[in-house]
XYZ file of C-alpha atoms in Angstrom:
325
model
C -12.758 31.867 12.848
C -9.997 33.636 14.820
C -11.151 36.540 16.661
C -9.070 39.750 15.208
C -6.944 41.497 18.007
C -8.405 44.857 18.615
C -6.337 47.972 18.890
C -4.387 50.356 16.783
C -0.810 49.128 15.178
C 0.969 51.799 16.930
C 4.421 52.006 17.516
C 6.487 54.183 20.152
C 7.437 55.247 23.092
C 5.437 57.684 25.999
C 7.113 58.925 28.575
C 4.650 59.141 31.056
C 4.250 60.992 34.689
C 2.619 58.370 36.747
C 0.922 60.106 39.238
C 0.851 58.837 43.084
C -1.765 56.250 44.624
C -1.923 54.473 41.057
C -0.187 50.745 39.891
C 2.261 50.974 36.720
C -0.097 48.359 35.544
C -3.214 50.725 35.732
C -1.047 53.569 34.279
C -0.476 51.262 31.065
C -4.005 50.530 30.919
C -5.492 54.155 30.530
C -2.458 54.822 28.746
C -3.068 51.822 26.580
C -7.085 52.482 26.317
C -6.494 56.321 25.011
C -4.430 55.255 22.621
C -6.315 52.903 21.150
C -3.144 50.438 20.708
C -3.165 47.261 20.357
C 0.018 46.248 22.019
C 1.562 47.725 25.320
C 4.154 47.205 28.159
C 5.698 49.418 30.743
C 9.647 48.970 31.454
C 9.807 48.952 35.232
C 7.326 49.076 37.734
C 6.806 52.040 40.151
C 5.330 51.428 43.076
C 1.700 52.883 43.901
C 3.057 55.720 46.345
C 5.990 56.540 43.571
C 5.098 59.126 40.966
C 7.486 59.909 38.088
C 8.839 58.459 34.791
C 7.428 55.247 33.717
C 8.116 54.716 29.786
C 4.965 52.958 28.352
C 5.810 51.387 25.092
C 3.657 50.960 22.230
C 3.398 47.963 19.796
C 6.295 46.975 18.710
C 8.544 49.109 21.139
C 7.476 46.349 23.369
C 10.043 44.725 22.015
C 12.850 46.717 22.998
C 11.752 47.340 26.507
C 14.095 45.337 28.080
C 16.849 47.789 27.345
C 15.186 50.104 29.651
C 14.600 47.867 32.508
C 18.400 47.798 32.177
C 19.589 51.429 32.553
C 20.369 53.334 35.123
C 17.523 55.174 37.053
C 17.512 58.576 38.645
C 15.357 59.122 42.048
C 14.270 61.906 44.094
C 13.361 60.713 47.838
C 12.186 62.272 50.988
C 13.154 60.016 54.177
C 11.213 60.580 57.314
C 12.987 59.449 60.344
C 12.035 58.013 63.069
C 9.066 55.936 62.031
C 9.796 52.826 60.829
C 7.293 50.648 59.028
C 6.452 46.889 57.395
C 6.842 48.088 53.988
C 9.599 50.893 54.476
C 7.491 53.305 52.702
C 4.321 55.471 54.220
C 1.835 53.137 52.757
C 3.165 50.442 55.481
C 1.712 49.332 59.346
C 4.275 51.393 61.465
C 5.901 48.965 63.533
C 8.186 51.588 65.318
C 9.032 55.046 66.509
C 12.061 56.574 67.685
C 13.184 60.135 69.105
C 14.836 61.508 66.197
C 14.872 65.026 67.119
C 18.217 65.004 68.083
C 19.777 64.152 65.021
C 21.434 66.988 62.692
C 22.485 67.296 58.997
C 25.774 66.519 59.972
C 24.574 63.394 61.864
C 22.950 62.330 58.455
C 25.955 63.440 56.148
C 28.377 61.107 58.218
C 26.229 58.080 57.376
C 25.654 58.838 53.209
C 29.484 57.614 52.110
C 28.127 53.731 53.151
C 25.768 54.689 50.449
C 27.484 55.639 47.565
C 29.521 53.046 44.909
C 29.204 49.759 44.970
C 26.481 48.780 48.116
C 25.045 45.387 48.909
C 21.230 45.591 49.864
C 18.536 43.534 50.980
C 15.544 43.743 48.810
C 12.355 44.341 50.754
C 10.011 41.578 51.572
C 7.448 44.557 49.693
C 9.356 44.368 46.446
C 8.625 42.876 43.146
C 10.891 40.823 42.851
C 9.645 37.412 42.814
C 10.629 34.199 45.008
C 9.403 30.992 43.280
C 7.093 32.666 40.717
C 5.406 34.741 43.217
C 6.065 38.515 44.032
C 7.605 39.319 47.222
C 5.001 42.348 48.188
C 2.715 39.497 47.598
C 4.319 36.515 49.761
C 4.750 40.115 52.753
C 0.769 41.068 52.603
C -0.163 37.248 53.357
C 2.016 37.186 56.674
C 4.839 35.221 54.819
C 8.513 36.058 55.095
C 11.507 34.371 52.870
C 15.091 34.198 53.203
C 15.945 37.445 49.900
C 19.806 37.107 49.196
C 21.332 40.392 49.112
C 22.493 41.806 45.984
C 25.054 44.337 44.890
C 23.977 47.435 43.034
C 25.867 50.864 42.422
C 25.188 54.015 43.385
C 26.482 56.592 41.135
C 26.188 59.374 42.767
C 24.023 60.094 46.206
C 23.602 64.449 47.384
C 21.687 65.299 49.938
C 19.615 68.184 49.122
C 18.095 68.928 52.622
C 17.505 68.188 56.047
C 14.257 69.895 57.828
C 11.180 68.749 60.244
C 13.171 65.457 60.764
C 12.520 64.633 56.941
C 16.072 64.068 54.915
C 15.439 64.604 50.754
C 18.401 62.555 48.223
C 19.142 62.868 44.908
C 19.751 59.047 43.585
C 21.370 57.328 40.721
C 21.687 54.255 40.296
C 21.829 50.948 38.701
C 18.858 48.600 37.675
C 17.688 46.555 40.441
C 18.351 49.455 42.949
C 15.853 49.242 46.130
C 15.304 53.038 47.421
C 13.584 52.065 50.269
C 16.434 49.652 51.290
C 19.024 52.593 51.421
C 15.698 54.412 53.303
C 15.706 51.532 56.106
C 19.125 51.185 56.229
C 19.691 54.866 56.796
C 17.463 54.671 59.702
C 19.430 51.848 61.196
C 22.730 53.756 60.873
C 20.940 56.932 62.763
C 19.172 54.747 65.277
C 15.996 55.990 64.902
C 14.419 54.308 61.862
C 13.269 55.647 58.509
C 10.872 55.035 55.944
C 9.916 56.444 52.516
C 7.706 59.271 52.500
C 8.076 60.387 48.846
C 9.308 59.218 45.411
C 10.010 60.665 42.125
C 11.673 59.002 39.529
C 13.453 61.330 36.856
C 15.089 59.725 34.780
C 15.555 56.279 33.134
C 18.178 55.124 30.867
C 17.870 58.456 27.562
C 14.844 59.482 28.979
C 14.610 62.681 31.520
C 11.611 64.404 33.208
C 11.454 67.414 31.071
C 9.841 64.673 28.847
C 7.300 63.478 30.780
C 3.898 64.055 29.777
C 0.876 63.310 32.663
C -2.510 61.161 32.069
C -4.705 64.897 32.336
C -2.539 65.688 29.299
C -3.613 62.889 27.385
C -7.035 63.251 28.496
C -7.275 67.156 27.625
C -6.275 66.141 24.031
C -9.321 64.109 23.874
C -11.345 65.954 25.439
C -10.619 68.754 23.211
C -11.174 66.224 20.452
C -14.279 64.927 20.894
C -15.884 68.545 22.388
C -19.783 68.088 21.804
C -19.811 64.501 20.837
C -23.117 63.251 21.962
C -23.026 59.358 23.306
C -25.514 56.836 24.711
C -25.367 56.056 28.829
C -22.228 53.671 29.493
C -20.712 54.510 26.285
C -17.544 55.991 25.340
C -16.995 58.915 22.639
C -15.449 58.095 19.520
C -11.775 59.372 20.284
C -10.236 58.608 16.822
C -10.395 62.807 15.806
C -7.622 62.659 19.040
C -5.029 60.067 17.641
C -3.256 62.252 15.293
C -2.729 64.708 18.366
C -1.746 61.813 20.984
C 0.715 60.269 18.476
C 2.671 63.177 18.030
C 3.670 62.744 22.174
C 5.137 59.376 21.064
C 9.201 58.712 20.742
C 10.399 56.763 18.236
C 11.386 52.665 19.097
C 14.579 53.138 18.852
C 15.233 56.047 21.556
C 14.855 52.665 23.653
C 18.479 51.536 22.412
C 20.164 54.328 21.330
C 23.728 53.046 23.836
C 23.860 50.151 20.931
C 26.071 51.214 18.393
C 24.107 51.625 14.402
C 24.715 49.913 11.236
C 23.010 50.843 7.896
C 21.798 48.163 5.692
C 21.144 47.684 1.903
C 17.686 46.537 1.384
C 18.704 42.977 0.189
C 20.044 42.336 3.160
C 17.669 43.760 5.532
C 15.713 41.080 3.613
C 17.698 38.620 4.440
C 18.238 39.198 8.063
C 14.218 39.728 8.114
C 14.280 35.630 6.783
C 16.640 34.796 9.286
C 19.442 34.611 7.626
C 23.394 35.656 9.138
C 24.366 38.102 6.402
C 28.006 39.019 5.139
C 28.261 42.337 6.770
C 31.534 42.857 8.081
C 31.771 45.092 10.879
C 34.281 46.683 13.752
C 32.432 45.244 15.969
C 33.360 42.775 18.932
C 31.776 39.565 18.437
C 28.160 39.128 19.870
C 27.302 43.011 20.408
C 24.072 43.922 19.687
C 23.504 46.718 17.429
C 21.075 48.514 15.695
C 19.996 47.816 11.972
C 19.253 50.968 9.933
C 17.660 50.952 6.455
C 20.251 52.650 4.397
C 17.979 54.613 1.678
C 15.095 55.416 4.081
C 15.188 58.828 6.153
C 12.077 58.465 7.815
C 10.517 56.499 10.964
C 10.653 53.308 9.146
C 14.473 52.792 8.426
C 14.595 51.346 12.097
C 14.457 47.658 11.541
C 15.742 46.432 14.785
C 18.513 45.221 16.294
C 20.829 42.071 15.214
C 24.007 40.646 16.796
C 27.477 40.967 15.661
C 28.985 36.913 14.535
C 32.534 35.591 14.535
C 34.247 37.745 11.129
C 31.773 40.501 11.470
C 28.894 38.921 10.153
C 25.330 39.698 11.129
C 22.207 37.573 12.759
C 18.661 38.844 13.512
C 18.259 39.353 17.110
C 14.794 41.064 17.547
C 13.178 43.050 14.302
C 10.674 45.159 14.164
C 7.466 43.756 12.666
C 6.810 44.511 9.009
């Protein structure tokens, strides 16, 4: 007999503060394990020295991640120049220091236009993105090096919001795919004296802002509060269902995920039929092959988001990825 997959059916999004010195992956994990869910995926790693917004998605929000490993991002970062290391960030082997004590905000102002609109970078070897089926970062900690092609990005907008002790703090945003600590490192080249990250926060990422952030000693005061005075055998956990109704309330609806897409409502016979996977008569404004989103037209609650389907030739409609009933 099949083994039954453990784990709430749970669906949403949390928009979680990862805090510094911990993986995305681990982040999910607790995330994941106080929950109780079944199902769950982050959309977009941080690294381990970044803290910030990482949007953990919960069963079937999973499937809608990919939107937000799409949208734009918004970064705070604090440069410290002259030190320049392996990995371009302060968890790196410094491989070289520079006087730096000469340089002045205006110094660092003349270099920030090079910056801004559309930049090509050069990924660091300590990225994750992945040359053969293997992560760079990985490839950079066993002594390997690769050829990484650069890649254009865009950099919306790029203020400097101070210059002290040597240590120059930005305000980024930018497209997917942008490397922070490539405009770090290449800010230090420009100045002469090297640079590498010291700090970063993400804020923002695609809908989602900081002011909704919730951190892991949130979720963990919720069940702690919940299971106050539960008594439990060595090496055992408490019983943290009494905390559920409490922790699901923090969760966004699917849909928040891909609210850019434009909506269409749908009559429940042919919700049914998209849901078989059939290309339903629906005419629509819409440009052939957009994606939008799929609506149940006589429900008002959580459940009349049914997914998302793609605009045919004459307006007709095609399941693209549906939520699970």
């Amino acid at each position: 007999m099949a083994r039954q997959p453990k784990g709430r059916l749970i669906n949403g999004i949390l928009i979680l503060d990862k805090p510094t010195g911990m993986s995305s992956n681990h982040a999910l994990q607790r995330v994941k394990r106080m929950f109780g869910a079944r199902k769950a995926g982050h959309t977009g790693s941080l690294d381990p020295l970044a803290t910030g917004l990482l949007p953990i998605c919960l069963g079937e929000a999973t499937k809608f991640s990919q939107f937000l490993l799409d949208a734009d991002k918004r970064y705070q970062t604090t440069a410290q120049l002259g030190v320049r290391t392996d990995s371009s960030d302060a968890d790196g082997k410094v491989v070289e220091t520079k006087p730096c004590e000469h340089i002045t905000v205006t110094d660092v102002e003349a270099q920030l236009p090079q910056f801004r609109g559309l930049i090509s970078q050069v990924p660091s070897m300590f990225s994750a993105l992945k040359h053969q089926g293997q992560p760079l970062y990985k490839l950079a900690r066993a002594g390997k090096t690769v050829a990484v092609k650069p890649r254009q990005v865009t950099i919306h907008n790029l203020e400097l919001l101070s210059f002290k002790y040597s240590q120059v703090r930005m305000d980024i945003s930018c497209t997917k795919g942008t490397y922070i600590r490539s405009i770090v490192e290449d800010l230090g080249l420009a100045l002469d004296c090297g640079a590498h990250v010291a700090q970063l926060r993400r804020l923002q990422a695609g809908p989602f802002v900081a002011e909704q952030m919730v951190t892991l000693e949130d979720l963990q005061g919720i069940i702690d509060e919940a299971t106050q005075g539960q008594v439990v055998e060595a090496g055992q956990w408490p019983d943290i269902t009494p905390a559920f109704s409490k922790l699901d309330q923090l969760l966004i609806p699917a849909d928040t995920a891909v609210l850019s897409l434009n909506a269409v409502q749908l009559p429940a016979h042919e919700i049914e039929a998209l849901q078989q996977g059939k290309v339903i008569d629906h005419a629509t404004e819409y440009a052939p092959f957009d994606v939008v989103r799929v609506y149940n037209s006589l429900a008002s609650d959580a459940t009349a988001f049914i997914g998302l389907a793609e605009v045919q030739p004459e307006g007709r409609l095609k399941a693209k990825r549906l939520m699970s009933t």
